Coordinates of N, CA and C and ligand atoms in Angstrom, one line a residue:
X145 N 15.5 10.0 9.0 CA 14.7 8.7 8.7 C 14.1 8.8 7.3
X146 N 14.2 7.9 6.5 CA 13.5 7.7 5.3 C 12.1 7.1 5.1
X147 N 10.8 7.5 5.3 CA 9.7 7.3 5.5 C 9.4 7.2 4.5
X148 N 8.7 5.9 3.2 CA 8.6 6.0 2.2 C 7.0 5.0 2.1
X149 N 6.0 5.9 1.5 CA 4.5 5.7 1.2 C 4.7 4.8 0.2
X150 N 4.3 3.7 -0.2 CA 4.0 3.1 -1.7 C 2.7 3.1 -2.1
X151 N 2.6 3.5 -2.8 CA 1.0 3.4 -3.6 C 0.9 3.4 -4.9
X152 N -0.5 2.8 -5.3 CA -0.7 2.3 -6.3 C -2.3 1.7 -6.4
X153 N -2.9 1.4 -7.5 CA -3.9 0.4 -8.0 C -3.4 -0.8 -7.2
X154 N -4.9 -1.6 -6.8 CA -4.9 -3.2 -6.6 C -3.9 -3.6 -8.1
X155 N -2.5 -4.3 -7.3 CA -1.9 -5.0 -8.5 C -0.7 -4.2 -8.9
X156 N -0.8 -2.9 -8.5 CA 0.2 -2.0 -9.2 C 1.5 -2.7 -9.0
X157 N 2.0 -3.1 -8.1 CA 3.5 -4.1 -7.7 C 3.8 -2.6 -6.3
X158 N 3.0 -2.8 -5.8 CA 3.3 -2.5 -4.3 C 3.9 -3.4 -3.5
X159 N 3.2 -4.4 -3.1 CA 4.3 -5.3 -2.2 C 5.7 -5.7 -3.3
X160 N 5.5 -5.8 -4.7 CA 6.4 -6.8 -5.1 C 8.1 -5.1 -4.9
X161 N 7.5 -4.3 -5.4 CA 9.0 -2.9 -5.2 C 9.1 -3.1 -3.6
X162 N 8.2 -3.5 -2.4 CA 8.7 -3.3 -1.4 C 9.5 -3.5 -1.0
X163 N 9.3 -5.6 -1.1 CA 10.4 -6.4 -1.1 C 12.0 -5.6 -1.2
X164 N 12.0 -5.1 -2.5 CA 13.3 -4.8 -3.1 C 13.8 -3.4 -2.4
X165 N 12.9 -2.5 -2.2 CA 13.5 -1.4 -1.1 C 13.7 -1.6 0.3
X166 N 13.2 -2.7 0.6 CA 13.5 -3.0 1.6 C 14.9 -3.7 1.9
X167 N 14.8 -4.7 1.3 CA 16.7 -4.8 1.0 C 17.6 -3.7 0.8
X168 N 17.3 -3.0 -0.5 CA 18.2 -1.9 -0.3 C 18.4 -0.6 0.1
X169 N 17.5 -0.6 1.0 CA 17.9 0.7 1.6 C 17.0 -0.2 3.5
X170 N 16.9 -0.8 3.7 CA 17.5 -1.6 5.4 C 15.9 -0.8 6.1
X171 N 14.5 -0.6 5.4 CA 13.4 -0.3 5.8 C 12.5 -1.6 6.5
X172 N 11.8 -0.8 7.8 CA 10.8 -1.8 8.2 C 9.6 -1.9 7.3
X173 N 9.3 -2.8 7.4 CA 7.9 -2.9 6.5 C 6.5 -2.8 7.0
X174 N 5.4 -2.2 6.5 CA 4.8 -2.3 7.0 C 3.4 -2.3 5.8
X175 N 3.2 -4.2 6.0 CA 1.8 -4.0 4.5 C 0.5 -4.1 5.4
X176 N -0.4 -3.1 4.7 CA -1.7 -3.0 5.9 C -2.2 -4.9 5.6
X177 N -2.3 -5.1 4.3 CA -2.7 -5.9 3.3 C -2.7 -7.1 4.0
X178 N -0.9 -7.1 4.8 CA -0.6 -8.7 5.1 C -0.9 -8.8 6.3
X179 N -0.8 -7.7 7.2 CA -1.3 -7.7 8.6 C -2.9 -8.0 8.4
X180 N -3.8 -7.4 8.0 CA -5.3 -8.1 7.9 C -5.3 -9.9 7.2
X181 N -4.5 -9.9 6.2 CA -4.8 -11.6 6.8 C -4.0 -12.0 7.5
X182 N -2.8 -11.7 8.0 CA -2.7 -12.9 9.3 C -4.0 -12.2 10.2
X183 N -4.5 -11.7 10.6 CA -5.9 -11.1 11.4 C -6.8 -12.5 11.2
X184 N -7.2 -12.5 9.7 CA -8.3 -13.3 9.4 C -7.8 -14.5 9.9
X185 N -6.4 -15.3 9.0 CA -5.8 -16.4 9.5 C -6.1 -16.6 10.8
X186 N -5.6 -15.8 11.5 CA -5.5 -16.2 13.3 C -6.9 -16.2 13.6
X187 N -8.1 -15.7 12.9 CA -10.0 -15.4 13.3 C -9.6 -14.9 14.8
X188 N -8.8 -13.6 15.2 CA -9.0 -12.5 15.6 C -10.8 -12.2 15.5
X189 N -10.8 -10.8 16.3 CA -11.8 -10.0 16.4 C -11.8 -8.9 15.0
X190 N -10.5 -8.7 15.1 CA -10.3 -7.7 13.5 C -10.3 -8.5 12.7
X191 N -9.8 -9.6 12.7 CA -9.8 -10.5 11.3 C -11.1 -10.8 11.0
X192 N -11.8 -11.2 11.8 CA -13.3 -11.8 11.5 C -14.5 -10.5 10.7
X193 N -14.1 -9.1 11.0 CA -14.9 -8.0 10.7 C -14.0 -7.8 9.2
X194 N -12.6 -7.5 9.6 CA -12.0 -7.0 7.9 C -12.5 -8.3 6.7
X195 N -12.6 -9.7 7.0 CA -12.8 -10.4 6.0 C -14.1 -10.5 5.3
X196 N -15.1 -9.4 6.2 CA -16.0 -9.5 5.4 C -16.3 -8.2 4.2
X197 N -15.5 -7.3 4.7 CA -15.1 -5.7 3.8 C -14.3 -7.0 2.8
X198 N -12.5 -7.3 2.9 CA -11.9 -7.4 2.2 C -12.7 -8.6 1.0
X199 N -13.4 -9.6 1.5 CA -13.9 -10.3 0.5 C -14.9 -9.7 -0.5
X200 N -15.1 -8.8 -0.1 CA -16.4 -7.9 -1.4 C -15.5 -6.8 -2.1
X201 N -14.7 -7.1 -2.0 CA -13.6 -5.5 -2.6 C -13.6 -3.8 -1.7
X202 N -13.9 -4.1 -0.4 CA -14.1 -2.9 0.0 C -12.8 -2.4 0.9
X203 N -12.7 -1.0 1.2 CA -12.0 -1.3 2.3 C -12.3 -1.2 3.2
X204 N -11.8 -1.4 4.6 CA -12.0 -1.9 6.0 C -11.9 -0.5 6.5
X205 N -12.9 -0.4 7.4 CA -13.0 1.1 8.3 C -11.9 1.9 8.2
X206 N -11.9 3.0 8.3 CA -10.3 4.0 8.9 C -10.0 3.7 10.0
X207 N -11.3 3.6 11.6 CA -10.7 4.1 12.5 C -10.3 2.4 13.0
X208 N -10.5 1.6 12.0 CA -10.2 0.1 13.0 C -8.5 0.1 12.0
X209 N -8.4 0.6 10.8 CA -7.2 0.7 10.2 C -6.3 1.4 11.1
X210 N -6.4 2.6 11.3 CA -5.7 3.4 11.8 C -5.7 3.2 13.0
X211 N -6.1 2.2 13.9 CA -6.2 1.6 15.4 C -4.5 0.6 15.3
X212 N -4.9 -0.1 14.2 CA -4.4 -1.2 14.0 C -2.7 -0.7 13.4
X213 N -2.6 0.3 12.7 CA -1.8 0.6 12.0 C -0.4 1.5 13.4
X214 N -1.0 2.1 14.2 CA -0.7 2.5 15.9 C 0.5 1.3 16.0
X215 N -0.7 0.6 16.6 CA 0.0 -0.4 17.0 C 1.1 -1.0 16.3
X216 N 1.4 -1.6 15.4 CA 2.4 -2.1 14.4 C 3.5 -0.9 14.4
X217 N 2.9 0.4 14.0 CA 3.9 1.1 14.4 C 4.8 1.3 15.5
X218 N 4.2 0.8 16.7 CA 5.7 1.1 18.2 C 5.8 -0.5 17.9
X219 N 5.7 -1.0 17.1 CA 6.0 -2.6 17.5 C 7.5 -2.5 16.8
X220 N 7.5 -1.6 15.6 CA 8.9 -1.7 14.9 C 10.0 -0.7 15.4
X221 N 11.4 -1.2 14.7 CA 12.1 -0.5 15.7 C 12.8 0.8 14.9
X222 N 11.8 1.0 13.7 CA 12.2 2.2 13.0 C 13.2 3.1 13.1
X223 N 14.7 2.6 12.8 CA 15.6 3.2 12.9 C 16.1 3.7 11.8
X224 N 16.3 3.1 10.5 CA 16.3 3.3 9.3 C 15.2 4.3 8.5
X225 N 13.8 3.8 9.1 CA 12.6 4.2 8.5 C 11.7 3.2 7.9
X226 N 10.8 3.7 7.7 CA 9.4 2.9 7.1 C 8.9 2.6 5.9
X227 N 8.8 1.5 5.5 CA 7.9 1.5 4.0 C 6.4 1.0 4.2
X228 N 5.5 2.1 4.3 CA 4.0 1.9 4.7 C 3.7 1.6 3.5
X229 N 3.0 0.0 3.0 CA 2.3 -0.6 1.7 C 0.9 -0.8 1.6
X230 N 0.8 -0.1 1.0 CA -1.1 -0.3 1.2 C -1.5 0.7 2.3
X231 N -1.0 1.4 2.9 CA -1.7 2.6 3.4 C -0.7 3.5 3.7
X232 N -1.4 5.0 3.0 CA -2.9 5.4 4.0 C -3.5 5.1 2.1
X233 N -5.1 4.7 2.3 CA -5.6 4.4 1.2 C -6.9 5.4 0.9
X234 N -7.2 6.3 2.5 CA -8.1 7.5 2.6 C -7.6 8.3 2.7
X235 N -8.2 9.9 3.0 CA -7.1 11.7 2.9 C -7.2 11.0 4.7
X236 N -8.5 10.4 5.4 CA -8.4 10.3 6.7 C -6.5 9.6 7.2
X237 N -6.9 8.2 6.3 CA -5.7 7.6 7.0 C -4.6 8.7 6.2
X238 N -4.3 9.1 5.8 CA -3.2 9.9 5.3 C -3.0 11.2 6.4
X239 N -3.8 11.9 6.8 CA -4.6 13.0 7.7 C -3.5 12.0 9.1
X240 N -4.3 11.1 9.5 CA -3.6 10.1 10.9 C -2.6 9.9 10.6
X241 N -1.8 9.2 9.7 CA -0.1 8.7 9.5 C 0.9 9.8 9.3
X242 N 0.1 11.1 9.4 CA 1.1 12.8 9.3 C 1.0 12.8 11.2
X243 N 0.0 12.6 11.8 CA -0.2 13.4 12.9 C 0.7 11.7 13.7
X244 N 0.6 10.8 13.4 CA 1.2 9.8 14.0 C 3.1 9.8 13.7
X245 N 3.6 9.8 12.8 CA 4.6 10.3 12.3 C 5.2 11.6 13.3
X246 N 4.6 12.5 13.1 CA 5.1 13.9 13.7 C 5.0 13.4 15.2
X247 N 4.4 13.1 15.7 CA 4.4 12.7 17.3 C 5.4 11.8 17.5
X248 N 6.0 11.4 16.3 CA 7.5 10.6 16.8 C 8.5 11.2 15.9
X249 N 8.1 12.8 15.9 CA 9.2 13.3 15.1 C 9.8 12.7 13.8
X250 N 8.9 12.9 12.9 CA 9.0 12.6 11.8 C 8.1 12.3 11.3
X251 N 8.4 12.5 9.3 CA 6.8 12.4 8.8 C 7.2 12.0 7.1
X252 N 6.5 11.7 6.3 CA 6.6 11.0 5.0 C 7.8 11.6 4.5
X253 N 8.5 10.9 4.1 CA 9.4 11.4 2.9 C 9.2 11.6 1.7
X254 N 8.8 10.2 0.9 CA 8.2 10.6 -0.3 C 6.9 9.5 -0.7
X255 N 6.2 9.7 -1.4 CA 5.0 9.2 -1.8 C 5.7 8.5 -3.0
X256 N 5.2 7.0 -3.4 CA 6.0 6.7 -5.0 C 4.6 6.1 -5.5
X257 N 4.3 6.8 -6.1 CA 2.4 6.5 -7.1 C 2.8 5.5 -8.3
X258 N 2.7 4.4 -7.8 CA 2.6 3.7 -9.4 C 2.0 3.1 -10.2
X259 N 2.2 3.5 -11.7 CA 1.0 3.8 -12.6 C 1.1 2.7 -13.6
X260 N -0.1 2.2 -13.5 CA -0.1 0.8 -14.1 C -1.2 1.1 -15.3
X261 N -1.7 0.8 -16.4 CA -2.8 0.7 -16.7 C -3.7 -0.4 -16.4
X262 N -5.1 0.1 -16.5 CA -6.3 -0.9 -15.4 C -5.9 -2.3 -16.5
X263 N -6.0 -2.4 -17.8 CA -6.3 -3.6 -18.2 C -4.8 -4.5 -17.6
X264 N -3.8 -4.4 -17.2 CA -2.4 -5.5 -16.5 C -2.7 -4.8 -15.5
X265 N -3.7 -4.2 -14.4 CA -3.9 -4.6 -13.5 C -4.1 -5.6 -13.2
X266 N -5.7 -5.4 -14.0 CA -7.0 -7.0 -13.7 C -5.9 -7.9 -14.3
X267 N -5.0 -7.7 -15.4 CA -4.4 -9.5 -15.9 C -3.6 -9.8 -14.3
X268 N -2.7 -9.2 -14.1 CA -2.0 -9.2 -12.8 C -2.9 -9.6 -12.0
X269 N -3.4 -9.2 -11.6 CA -4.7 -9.5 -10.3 C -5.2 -11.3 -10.5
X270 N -5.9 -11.5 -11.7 CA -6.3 -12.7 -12.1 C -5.1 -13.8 -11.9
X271 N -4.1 -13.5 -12.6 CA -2.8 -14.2 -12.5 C -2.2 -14.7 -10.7
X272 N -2.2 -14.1 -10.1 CA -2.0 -14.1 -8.7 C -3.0 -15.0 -8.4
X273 N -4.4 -15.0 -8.7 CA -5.7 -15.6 -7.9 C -5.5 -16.8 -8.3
X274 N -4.9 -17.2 -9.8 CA -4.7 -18.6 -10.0 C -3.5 -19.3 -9.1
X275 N -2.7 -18.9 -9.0 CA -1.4 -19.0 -8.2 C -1.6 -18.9 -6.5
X276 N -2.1 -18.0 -6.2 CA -2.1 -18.1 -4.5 C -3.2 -18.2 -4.1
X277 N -4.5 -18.4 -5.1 CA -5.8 -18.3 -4.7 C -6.3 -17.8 -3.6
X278 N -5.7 -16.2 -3.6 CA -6.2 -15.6 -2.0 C -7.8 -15.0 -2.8
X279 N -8.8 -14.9 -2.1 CA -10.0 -15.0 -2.0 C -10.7 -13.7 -2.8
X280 N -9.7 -12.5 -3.0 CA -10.1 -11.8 -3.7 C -9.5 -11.2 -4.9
X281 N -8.9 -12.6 -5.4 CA -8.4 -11.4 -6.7 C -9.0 -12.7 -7.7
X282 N -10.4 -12.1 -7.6 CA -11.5 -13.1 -8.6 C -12.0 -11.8 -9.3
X283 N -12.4 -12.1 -10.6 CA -12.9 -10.9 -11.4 C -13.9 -9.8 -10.9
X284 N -14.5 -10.4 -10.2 CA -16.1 -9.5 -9.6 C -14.9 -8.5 -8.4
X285 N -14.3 -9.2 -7.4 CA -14.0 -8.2 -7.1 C -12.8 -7.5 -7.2
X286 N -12.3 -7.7 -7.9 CA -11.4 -6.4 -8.2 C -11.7 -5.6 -9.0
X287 N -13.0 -5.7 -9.8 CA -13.7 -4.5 -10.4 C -14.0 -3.9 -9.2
X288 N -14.3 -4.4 -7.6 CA -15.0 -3.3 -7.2 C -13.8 -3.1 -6.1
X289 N -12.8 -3.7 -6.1 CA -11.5 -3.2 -5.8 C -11.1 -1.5 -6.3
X290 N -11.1 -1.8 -7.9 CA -10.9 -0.8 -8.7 C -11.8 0.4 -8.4
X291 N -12.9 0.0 -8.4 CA -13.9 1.0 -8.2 C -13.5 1.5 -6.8
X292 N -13.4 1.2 -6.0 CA -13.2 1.9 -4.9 C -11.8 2.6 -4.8
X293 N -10.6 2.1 -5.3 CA -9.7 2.4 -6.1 C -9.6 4.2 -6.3
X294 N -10.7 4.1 -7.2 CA -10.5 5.2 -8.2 C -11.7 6.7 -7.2
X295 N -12.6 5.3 -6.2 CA -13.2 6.9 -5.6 C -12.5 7.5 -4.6
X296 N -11.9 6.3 -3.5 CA -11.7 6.8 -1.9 C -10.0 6.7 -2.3
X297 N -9.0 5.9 -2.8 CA -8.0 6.0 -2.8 C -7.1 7.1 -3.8
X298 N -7.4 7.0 -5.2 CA -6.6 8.1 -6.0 C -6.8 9.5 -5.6
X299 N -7.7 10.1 -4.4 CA -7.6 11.4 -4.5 C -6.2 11.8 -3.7
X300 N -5.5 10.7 -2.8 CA -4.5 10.7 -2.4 C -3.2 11.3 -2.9
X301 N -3.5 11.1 -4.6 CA -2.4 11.9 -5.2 C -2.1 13.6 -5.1
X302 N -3.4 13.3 -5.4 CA -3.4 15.6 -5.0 C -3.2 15.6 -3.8
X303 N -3.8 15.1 -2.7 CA -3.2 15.3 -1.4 C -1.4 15.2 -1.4
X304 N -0.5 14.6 -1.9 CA 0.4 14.2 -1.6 C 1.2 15.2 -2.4
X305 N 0.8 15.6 -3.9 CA 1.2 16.8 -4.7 C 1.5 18.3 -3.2
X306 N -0.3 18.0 -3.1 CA 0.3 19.6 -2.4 C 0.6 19.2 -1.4
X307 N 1.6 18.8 -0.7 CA 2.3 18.2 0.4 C 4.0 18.3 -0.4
X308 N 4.0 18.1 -1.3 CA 5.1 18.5 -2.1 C 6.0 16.9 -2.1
X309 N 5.1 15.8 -1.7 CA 5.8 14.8 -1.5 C 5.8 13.6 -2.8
X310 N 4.6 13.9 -3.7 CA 4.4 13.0 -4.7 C 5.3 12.7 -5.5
X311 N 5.5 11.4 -6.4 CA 6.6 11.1 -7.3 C 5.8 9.9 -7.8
X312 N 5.4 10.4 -9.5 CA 4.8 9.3 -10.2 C 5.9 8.8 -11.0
X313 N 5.7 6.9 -10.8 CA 6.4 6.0 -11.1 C 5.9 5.2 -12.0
X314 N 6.2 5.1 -13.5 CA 5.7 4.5 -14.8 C 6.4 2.7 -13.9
X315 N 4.9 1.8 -13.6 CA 4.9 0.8 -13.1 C 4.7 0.1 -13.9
X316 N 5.0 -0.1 -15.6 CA 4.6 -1.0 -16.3 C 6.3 -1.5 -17.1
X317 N 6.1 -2.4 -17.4 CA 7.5 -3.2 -17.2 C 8.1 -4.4 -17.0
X318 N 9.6 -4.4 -16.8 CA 9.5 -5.4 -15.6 C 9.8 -4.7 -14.0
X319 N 9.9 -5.6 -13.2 CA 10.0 -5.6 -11.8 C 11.1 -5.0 -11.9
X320 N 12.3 -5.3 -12.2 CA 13.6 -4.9 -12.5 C 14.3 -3.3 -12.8
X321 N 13.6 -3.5 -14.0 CA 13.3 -1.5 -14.6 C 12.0 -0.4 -14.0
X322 N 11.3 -1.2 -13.3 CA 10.5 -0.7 -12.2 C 11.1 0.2 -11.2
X323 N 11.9 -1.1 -10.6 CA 12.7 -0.8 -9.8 C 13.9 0.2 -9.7
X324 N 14.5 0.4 -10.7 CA 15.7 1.6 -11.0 C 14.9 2.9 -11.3
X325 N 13.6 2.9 -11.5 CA 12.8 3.9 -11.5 C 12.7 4.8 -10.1
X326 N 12.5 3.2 -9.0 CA 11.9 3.6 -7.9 C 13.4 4.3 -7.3
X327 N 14.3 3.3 -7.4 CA 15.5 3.9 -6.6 C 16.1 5.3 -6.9
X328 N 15.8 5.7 -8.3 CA 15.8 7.0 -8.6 C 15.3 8.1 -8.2
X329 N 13.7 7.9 -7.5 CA 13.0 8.9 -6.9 C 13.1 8.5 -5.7
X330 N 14.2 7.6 -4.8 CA 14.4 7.8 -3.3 C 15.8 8.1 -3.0
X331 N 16.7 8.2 -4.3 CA 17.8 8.5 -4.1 C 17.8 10.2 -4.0
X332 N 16.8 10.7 -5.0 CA 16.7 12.1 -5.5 C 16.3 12.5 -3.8
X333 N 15.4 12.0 -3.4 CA 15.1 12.7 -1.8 C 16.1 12.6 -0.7
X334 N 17.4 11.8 -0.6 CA 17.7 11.6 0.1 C 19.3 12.5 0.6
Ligands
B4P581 P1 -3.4 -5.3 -0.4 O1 -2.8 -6.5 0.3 O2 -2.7 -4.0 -0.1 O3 -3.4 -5.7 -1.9 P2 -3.3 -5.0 -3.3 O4 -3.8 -3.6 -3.4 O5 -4.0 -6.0 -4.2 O6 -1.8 -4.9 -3.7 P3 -0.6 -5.9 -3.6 O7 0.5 -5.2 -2.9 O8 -1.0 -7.1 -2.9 O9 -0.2 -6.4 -5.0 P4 1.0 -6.0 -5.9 O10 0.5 -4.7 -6.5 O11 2.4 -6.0 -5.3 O12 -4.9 -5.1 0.1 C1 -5.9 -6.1 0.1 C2 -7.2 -5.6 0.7 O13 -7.0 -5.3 2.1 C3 -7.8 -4.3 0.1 O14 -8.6 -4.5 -1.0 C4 -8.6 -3.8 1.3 O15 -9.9 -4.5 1.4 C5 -7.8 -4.2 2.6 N1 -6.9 -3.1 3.0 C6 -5.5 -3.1 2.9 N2 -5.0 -2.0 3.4 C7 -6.1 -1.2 3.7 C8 -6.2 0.1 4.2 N3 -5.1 0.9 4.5 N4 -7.5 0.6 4.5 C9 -8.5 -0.1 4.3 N5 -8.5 -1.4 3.8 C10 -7.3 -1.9 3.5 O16 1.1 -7.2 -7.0 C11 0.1 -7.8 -7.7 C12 0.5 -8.9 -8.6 O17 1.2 -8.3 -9.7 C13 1.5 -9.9 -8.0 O18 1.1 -11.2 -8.4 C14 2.9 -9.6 -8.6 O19 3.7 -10.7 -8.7 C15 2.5 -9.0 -9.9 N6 3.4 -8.0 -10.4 C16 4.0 -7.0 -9.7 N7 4.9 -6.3 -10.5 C17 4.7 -6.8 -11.8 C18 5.3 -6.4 -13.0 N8 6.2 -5.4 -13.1 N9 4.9 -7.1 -14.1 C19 4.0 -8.2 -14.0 N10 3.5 -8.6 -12.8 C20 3.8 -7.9 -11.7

């Protein structure tokens, strides 16, 4: 099974390389990102709690993530394998998605870190908030997007180095030559 982690900065083009691995190589998806708003959408019990984290730039608990993240998991029929988008975003959820994995025999394949610089983040970020106007990609918070970014999420990468699973991917570009980047370090593991 090809179990493949995407990560990156708010903006880095996580969902947008998903899309495209997902086509080409026949993976289930799984974005933490899109599952908490249909949550809010539907005004759930989780949706009503994550929108008040996701509207200030924060993220949403581990153990309500990693409750939530369970579930979705036996919902898909992972035969192919997984593309987890937007998590694990703590060492916690990273820590859970090894011990969840292994319990169904099997476990990350490779981590693909992609490296954007912050200033075509925030332009990216702004760009989207005029266009889809989802509620948080306004300037105030994706600085504290970023900020939280850079405390609770990037230590992930050393975690993932000494795991021997990491693969940093120059995410500035287009989508296109992004992409031949990515298919390069999933072809290399496979
Ligand atoms: P997410 O939905 O995961 O949002 P994101 O980090 O902003 O990345 P996204 O995938 O949407 O954007 P992309 O980089 O593809 O999370 C939203 C919030 O939910 C979090 O802040 C947090 O509160 C909560 N949350 C989610 N998962 C969680 C977890 N595990 N634990 C706790 N909380 C969690 O693209 C951005 C833009 O750039 C797009 O408009 C795209 O078109 C554009 N773009 C992409 N590639 C480009 C390129 N090469 N050139 C130019 N533009 C490009």
């Amino acid at each position: 099974m090809l179990n493949v982690v995407i990560f990156g900065a708010p903006g880095s083009g996580k969902g947008t390389q998903s899309e495209l691995i997902i086509k080409a190589y026949g993976l289930d998806h799984i974005s933490t990102g899109d599952v908490l708003r249909a949550e809010i959408k539907g005004q759930t019990e989780l949706g009503n709690i994550a929108e008040g984290y996701i509207s200030k730039g924060q993220l949403v608990p581990d153990e309500l993530i990693i409750d939530m993240l369970a579930k979705v998991l036996d919902s898909k029929k992972t035969s192919e394998g997984v593309i987890f988008d937007g998590f694990p975003r703590t060492i916690p959820q990273a820590k859970a998605l090894k011990v969840m994995l292994n319990e169904r025999g099997t476990d990350v394949s490779v981590m693909l870190n992609l490296e954007v610089a912050e200033e075509e983040l925030i332009q990216r970020l702004l760009k989207r908030g005029e266009i889809s106007g989802r509620s948080d990609d306004n300037l105030e918070t994706i600085k504290s997007r970023l900020a939280v970014y850079h405390s609770q999420t990037a230590p992930l990468a050393t975690y993932y180095m000494e795991e021997g699973k990491h693969s940093a991917i120059k995410g500035m570009g287009t989508v296109e030559d992004i992409f031949t980047r990515v298919q390069e370090a999933i072809n290399a593991i496979k």
